[in-house]
PDB file of C-alpha atoms in Angstrom:
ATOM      1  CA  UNK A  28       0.000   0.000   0.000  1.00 41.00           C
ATOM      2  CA  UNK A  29       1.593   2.880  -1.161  1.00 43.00           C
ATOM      3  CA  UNK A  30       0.752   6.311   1.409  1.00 41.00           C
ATOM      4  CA  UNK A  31       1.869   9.625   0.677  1.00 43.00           C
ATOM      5  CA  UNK A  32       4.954  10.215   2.898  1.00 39.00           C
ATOM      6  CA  UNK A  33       2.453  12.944   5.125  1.00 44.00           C
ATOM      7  CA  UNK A  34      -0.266  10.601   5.542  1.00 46.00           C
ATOM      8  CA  UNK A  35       2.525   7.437   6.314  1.00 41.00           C
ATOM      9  CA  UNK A  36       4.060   9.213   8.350  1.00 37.00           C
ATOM     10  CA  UNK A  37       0.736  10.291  10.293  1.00 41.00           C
ATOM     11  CA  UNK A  38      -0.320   6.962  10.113  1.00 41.00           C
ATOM     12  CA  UNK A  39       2.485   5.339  11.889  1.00 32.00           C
ATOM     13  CA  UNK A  40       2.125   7.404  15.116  1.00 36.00           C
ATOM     14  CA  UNK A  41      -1.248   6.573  15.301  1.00 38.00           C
ATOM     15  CA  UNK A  42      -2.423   4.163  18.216  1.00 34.00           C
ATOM     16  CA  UNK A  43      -4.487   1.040  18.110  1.00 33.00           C
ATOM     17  CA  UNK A  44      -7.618   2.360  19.672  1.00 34.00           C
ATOM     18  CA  UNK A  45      -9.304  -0.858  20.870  1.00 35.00           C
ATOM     19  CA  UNK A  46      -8.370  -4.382  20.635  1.00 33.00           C
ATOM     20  CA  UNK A  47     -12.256  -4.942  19.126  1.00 44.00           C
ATOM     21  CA  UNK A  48     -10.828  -3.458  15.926  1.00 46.00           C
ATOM     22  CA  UNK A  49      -7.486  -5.800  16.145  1.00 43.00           C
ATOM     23  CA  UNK A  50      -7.797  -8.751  15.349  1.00 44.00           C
ATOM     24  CA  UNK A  51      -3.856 -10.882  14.530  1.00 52.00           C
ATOM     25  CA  UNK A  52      -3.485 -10.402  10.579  1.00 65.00           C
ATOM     26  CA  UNK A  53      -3.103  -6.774   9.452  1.00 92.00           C
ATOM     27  CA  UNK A  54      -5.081  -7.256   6.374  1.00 97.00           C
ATOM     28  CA  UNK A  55      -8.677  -5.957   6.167  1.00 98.00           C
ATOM     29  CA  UNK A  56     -10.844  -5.098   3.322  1.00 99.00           C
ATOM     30  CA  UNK A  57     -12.845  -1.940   4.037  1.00 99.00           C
ATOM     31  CA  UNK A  58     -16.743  -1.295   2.800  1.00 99.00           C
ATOM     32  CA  UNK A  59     -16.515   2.515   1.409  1.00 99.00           C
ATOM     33  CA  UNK A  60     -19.247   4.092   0.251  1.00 98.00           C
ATOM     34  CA  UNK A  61     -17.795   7.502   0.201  1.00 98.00           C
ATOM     35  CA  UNK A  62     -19.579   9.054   3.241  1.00 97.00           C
ATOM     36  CA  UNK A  63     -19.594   9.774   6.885  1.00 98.00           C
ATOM     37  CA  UNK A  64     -19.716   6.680   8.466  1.00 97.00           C
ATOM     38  CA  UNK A  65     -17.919   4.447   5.825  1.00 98.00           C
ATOM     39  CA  UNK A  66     -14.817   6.811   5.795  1.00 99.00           C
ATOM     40  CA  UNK A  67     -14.145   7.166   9.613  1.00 99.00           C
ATOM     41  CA  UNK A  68     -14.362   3.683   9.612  1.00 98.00           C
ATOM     42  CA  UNK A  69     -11.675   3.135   7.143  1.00 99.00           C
ATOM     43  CA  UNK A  70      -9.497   6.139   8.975  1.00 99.00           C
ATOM     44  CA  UNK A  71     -10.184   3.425  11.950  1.00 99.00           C
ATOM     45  CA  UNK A  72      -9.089   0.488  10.003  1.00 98.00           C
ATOM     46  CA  UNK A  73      -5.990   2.801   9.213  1.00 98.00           C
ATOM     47  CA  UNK A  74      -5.141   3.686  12.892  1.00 98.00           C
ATOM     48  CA  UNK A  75      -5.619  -0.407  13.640  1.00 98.00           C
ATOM     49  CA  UNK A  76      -2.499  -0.313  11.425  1.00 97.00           C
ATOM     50  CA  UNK A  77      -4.272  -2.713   8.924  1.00 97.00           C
ATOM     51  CA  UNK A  78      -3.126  -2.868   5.218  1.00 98.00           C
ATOM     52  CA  UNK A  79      -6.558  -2.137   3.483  1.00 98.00           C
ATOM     53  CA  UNK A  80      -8.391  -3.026   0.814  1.00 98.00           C
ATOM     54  CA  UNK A  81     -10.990  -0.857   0.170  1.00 99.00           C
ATOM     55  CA  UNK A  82     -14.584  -2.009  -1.453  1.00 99.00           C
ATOM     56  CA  UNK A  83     -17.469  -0.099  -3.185  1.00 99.00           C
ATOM     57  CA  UNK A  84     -20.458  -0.617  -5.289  1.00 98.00           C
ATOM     58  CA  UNK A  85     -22.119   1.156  -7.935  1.00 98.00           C
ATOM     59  CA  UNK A  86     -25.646  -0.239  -7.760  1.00 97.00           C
ATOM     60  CA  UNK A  87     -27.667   2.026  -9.552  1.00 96.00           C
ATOM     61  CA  UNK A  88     -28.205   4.307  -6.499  1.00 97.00           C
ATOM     62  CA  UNK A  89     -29.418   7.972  -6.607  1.00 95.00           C
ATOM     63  CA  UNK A  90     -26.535   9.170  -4.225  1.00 96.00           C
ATOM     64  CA  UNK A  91     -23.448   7.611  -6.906  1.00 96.00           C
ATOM     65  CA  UNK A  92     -21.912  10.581  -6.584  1.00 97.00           C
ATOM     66  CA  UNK A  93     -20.582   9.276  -2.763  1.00 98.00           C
ATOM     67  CA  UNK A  94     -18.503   6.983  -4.768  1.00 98.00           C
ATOM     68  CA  UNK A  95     -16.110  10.099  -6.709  1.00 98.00           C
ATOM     69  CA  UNK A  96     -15.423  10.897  -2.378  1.00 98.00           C
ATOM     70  CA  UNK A  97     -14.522   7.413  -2.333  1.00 99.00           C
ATOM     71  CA  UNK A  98     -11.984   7.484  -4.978  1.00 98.00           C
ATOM     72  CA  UNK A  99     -10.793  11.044  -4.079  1.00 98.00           C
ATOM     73  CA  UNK A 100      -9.790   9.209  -0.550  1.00 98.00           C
ATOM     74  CA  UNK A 101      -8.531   6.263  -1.260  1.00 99.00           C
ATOM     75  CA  UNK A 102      -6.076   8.184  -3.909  1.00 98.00           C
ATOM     76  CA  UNK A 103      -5.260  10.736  -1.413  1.00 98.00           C
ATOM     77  CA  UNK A 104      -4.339   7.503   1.105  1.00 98.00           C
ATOM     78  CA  UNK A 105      -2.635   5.373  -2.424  1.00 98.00           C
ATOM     79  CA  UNK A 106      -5.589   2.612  -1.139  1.00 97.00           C
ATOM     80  CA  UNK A 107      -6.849  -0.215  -3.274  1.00 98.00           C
ATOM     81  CA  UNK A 108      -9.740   0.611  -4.107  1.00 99.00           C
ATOM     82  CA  UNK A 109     -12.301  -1.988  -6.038  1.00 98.00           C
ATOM     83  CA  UNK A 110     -15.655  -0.239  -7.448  1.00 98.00           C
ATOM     84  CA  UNK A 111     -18.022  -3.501  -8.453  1.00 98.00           C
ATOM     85  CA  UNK A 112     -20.739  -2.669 -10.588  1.00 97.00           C
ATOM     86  CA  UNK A 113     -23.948  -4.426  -9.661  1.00 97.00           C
ATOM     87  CA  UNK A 114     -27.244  -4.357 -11.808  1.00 94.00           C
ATOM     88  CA  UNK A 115     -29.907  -2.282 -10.222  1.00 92.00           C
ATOM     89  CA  UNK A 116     -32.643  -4.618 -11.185  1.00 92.00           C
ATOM     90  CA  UNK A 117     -31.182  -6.386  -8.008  1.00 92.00           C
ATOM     91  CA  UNK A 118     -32.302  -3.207  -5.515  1.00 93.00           C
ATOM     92  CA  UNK A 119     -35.982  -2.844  -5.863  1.00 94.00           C
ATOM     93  CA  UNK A 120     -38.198  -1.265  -3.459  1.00 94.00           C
ATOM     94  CA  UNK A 121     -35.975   1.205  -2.769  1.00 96.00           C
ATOM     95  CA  UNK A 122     -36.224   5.023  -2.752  1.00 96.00           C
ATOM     96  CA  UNK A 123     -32.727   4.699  -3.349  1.00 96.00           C
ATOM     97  CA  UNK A 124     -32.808   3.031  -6.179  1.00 96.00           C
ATOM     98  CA  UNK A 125     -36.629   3.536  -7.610  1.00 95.00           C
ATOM     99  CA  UNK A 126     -37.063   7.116  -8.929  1.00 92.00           C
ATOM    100  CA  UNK A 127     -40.604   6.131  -8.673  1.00 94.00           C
ATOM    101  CA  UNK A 128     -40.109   6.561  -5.166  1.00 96.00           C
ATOM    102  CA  UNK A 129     -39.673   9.602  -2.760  1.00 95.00           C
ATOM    103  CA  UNK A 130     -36.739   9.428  -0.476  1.00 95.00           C
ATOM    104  CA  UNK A 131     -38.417  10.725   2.672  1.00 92.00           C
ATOM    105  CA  UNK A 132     -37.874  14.771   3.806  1.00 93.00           C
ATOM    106  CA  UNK A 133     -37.788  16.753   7.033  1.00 86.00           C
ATOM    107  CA  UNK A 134     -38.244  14.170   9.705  1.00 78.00           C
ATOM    108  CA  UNK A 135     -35.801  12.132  11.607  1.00 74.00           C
ATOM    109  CA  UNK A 136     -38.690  10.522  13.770  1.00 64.00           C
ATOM    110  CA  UNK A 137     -40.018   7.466  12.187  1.00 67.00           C
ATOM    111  CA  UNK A 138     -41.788   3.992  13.878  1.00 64.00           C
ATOM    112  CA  UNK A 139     -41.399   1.891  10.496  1.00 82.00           C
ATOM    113  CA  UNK A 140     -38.220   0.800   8.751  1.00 88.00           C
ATOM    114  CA  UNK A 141     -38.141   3.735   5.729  1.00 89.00           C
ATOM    115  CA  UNK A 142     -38.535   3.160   2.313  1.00 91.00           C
ATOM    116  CA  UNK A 143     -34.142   4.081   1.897  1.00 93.00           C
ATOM    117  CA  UNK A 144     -33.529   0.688   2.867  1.00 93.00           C
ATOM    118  CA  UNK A 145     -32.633  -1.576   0.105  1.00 95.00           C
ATOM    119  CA  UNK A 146     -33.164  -4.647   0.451  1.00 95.00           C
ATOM    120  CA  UNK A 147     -30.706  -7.260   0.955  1.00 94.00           C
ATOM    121  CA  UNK A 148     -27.437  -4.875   0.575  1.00 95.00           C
ATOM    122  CA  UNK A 149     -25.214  -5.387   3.541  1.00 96.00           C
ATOM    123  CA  UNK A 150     -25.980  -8.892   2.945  1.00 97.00           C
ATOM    124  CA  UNK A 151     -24.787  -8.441  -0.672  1.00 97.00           C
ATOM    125  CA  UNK A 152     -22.154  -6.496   0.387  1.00 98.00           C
ATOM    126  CA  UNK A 153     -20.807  -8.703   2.863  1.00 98.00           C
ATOM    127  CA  UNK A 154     -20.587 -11.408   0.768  1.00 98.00           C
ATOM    128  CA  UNK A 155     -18.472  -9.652  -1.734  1.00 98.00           C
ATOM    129  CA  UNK A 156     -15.859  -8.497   1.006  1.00 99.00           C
ATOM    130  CA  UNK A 157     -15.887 -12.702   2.107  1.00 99.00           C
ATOM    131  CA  UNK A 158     -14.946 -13.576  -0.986  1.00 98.00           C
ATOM    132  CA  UNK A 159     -12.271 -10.607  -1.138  1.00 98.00           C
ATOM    133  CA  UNK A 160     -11.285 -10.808   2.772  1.00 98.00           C
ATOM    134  CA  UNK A 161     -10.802 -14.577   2.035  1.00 97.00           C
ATOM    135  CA  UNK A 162      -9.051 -14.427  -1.313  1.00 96.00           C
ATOM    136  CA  UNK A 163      -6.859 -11.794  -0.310  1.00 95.00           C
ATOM    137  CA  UNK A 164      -5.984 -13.480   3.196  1.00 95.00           C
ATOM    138  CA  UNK A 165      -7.700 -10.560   5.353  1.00 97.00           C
ATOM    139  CA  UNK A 166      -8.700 -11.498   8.363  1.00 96.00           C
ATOM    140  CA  UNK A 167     -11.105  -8.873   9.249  1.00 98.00           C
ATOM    141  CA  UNK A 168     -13.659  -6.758   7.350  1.00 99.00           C
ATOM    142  CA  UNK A 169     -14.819  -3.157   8.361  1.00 99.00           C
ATOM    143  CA  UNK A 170     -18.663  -1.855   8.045  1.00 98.00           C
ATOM    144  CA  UNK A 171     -19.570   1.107   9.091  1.00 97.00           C
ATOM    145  CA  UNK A 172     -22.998  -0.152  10.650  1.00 95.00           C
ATOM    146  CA  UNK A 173     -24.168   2.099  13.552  1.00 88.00           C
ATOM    147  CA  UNK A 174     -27.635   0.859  15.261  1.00 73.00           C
ATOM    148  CA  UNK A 175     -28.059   3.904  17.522  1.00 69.00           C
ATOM    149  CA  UNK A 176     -29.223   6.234  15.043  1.00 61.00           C
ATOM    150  CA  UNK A 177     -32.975   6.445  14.444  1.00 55.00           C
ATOM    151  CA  UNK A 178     -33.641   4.274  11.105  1.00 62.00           C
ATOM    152  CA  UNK A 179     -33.078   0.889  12.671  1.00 73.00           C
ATOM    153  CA  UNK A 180     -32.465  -0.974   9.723  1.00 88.00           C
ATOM    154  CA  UNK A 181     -32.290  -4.979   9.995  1.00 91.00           C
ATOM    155  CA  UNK A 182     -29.168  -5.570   8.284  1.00 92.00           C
ATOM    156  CA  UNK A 183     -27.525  -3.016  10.586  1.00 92.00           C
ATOM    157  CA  UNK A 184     -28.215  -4.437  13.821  1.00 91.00           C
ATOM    158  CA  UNK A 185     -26.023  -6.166  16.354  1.00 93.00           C
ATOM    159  CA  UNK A 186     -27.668  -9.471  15.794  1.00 93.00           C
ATOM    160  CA  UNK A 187     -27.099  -9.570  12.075  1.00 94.00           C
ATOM    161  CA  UNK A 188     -23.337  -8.848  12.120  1.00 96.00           C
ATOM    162  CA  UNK A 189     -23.260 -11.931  14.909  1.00 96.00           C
ATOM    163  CA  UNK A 190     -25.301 -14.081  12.647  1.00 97.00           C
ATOM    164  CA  UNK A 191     -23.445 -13.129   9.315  1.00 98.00           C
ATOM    165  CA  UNK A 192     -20.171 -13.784  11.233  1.00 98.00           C
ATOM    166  CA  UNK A 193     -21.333 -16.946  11.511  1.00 97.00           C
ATOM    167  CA  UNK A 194     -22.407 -17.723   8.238  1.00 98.00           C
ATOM    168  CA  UNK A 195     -18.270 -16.605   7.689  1.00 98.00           C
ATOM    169  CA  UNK A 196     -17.062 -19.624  10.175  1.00 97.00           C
ATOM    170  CA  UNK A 197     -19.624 -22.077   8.602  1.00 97.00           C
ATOM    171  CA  UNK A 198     -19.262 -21.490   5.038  1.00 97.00           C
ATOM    172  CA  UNK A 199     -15.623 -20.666   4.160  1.00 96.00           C
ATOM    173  CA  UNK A 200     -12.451 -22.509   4.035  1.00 95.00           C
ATOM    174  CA  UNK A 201     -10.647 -20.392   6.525  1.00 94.00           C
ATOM    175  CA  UNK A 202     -13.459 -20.364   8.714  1.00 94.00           C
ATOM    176  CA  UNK A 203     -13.494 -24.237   9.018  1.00 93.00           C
ATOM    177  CA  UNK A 204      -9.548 -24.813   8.666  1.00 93.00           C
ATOM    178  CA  UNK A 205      -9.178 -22.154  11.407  1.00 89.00           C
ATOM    179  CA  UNK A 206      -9.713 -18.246  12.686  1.00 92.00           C
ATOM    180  CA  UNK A 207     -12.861 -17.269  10.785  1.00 95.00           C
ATOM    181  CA  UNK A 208     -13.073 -13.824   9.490  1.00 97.00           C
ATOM    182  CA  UNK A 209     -14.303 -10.685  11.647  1.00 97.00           C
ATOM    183  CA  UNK A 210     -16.645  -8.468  10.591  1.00 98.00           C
ATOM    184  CA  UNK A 211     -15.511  -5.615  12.904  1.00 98.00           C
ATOM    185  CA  UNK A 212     -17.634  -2.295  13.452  1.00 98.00           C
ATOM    186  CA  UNK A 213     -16.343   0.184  15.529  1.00 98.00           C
ATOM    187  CA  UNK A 214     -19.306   2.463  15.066  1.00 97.00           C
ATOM    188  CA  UNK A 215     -21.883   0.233  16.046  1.00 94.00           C
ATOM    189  CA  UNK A 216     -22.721   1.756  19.416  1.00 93.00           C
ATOM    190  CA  UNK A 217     -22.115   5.559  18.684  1.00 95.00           C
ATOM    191  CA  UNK A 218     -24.232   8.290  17.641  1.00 93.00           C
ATOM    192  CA  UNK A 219     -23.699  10.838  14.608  1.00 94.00           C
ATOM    193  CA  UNK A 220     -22.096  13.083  17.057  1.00 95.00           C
ATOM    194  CA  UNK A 221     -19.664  10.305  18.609  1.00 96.00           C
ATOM    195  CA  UNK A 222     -18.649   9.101  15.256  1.00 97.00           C
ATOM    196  CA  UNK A 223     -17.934  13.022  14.230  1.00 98.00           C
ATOM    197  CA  UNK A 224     -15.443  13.028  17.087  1.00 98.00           C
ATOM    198  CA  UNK A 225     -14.249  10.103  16.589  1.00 98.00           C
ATOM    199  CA  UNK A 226     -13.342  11.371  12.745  1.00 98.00           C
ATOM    200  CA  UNK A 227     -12.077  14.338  14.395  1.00 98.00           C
ATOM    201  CA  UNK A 228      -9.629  12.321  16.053  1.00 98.00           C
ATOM    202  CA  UNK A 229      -8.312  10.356  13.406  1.00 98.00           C
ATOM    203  CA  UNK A 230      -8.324  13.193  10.949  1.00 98.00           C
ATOM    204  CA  UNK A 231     -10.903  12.320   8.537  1.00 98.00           C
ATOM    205  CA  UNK A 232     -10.424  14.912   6.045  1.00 98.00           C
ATOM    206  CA  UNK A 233     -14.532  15.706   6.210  1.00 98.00           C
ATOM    207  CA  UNK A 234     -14.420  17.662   3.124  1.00 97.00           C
ATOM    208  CA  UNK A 235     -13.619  14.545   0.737  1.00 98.00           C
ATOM    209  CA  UNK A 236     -17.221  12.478   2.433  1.00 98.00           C
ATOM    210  CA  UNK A 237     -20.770  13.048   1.005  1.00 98.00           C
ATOM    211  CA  UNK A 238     -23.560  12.300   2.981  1.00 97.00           C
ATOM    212  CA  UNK A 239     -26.949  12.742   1.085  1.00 97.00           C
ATOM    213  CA  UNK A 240     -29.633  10.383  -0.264  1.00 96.00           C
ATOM    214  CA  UNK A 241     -31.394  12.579  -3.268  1.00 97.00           C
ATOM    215  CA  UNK A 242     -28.318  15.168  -4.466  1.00 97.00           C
ATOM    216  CA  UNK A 243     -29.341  17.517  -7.201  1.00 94.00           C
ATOM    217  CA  UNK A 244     -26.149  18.289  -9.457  1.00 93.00           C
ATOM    218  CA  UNK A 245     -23.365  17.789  -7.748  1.00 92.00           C
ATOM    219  CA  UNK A 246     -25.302  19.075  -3.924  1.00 96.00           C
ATOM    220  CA  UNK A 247     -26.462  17.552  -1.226  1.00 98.00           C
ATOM    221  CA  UNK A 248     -30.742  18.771  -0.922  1.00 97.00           C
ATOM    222  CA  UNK A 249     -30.208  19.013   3.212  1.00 96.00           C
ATOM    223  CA  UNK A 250     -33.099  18.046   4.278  1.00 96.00           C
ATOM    224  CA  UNK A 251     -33.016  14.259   3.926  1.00 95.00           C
ATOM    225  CA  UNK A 252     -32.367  11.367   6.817  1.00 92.00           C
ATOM    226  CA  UNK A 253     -28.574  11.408   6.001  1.00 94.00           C
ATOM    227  CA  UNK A 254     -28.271  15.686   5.402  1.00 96.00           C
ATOM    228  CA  UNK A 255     -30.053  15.951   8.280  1.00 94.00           C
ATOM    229  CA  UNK A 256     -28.118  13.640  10.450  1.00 93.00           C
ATOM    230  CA  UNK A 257     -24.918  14.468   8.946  1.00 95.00           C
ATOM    231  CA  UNK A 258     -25.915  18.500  10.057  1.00 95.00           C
ATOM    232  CA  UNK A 259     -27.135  17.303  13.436  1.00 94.00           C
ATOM    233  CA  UNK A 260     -23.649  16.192  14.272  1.00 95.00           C
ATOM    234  CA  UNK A 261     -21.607  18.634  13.571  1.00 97.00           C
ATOM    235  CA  UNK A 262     -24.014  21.148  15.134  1.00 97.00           C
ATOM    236  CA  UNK A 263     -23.258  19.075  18.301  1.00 97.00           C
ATOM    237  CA  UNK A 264     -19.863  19.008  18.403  1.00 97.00           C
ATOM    238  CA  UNK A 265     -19.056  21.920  16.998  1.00 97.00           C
ATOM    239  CA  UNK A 266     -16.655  20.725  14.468  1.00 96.00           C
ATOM    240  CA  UNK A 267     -15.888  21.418  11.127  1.00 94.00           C
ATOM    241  CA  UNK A 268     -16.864  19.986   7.944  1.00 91.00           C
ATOM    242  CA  UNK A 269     -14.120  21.763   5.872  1.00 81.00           C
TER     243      UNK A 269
END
């Protein structure tokens, strides 16, 4: 993996923050989809000292243009960076991937899973790091899941990332020859706020992440689910998004 001498050099005086995020290889293949979340998590993965692969998707989504702030930090890092293309006839019932659908405005309060979840995607996703984590002798895999933030969705809880781990030691050769893959997520338990200080702390350059469901050329619309919780956490902490 080939850093830029600044960001090696930052990198190696970084500090393992938690021996959840360390497993014993230090290869890990990252899930990047160019925003908030995603992002500090791989700035995590980076201060785990782990030699990263990072992983993307192009599925048709509205929001694509998180995926040009993935490339712009994974070059600014000298990351691998893998963009697979997936047909969006795989992602129905989606206001993320339906234009037929309206991606939901103004309100962070909601008792029903919202129509922005896509069905099946982390376990898509997932599956596509296993086969990458595996091939490429990672031991770990990053996901930027959080559960504490309003929308609740299934495939971000605690008990699927415990159930898909399993599905990891019961279905691959490493898992059955010996240490299974981890599916490691240090943002699981924080809110927007928490994981904006935790950024902070590893220097996420927040300018090069886009957090927005329906952009309109090029700009986020600020007033959907992720503008809105994206906004609510820097208010909090009072940090800085450039």
């Amino acid at each position: 993996m080939n850093f830029s001498s600044n960001e090696k050099n930052k990198n190696l005086n970084r500090k393992n923050s938690s021996s959840k995020t360390n497993p014993s290889n230090n290869k890990a293949v990252v899930l990047l989809s160019g925003g908030l979340d995603s992002t500090t998590c791989l700035y995590q993965a980076i201060e785990d000292g782990k030699e990263i692969q990072a992983l993307s998707f192009d599925y048709g989504q509205r929001h694509k243009i998180e995926l040009s702030y993935a490339k712009k930090v994974t070059r600014k890092l000298g990351i691998p960076h893998t963009i697979q293309k997936l047909k969006p006839e795989l992602f129905l019932g989606s206001s993320l991937t339906q234009k037929s659908l309206q991606v939901p405005k103004n309100s962070l309060r909601k008792e029903e899973i919202p129509n922005t979840y896509v069905p099946g995607r982390n376990i898509l996703f997932l599956s596509f790091a296993v086969s990458l984590a595996e091939g490429t002798g990672s031991d770990s895999i990053y996901i930027g899941v959080n559960s504490m933030d309003y929308s609740g969705y299934p495939d971000c809880r605690p008990e699927f990332i415990r159930m898909f781990e399993m599905a990891i030691q019961l279905g691959t050769k490493k898992g059955s020859q010996g240490p299974s893959i981890k599916i490691l997520t240090p943002l699981q338990n924080l809110s927007k706020k928490e994981i904006v200080l935790l950024g902070n702390r590893l220097k996420v350059p927040f300018h090069l992440t886009f957090s927005c469901y329906d952009p309109k050329n090029g700009k986020a619309c600020g007033k959907c689910d992720a503008c809105l919780l994206r906004k609510k956490g820097f208010q909090e902490t009072g940090v800085s998004e450039k």
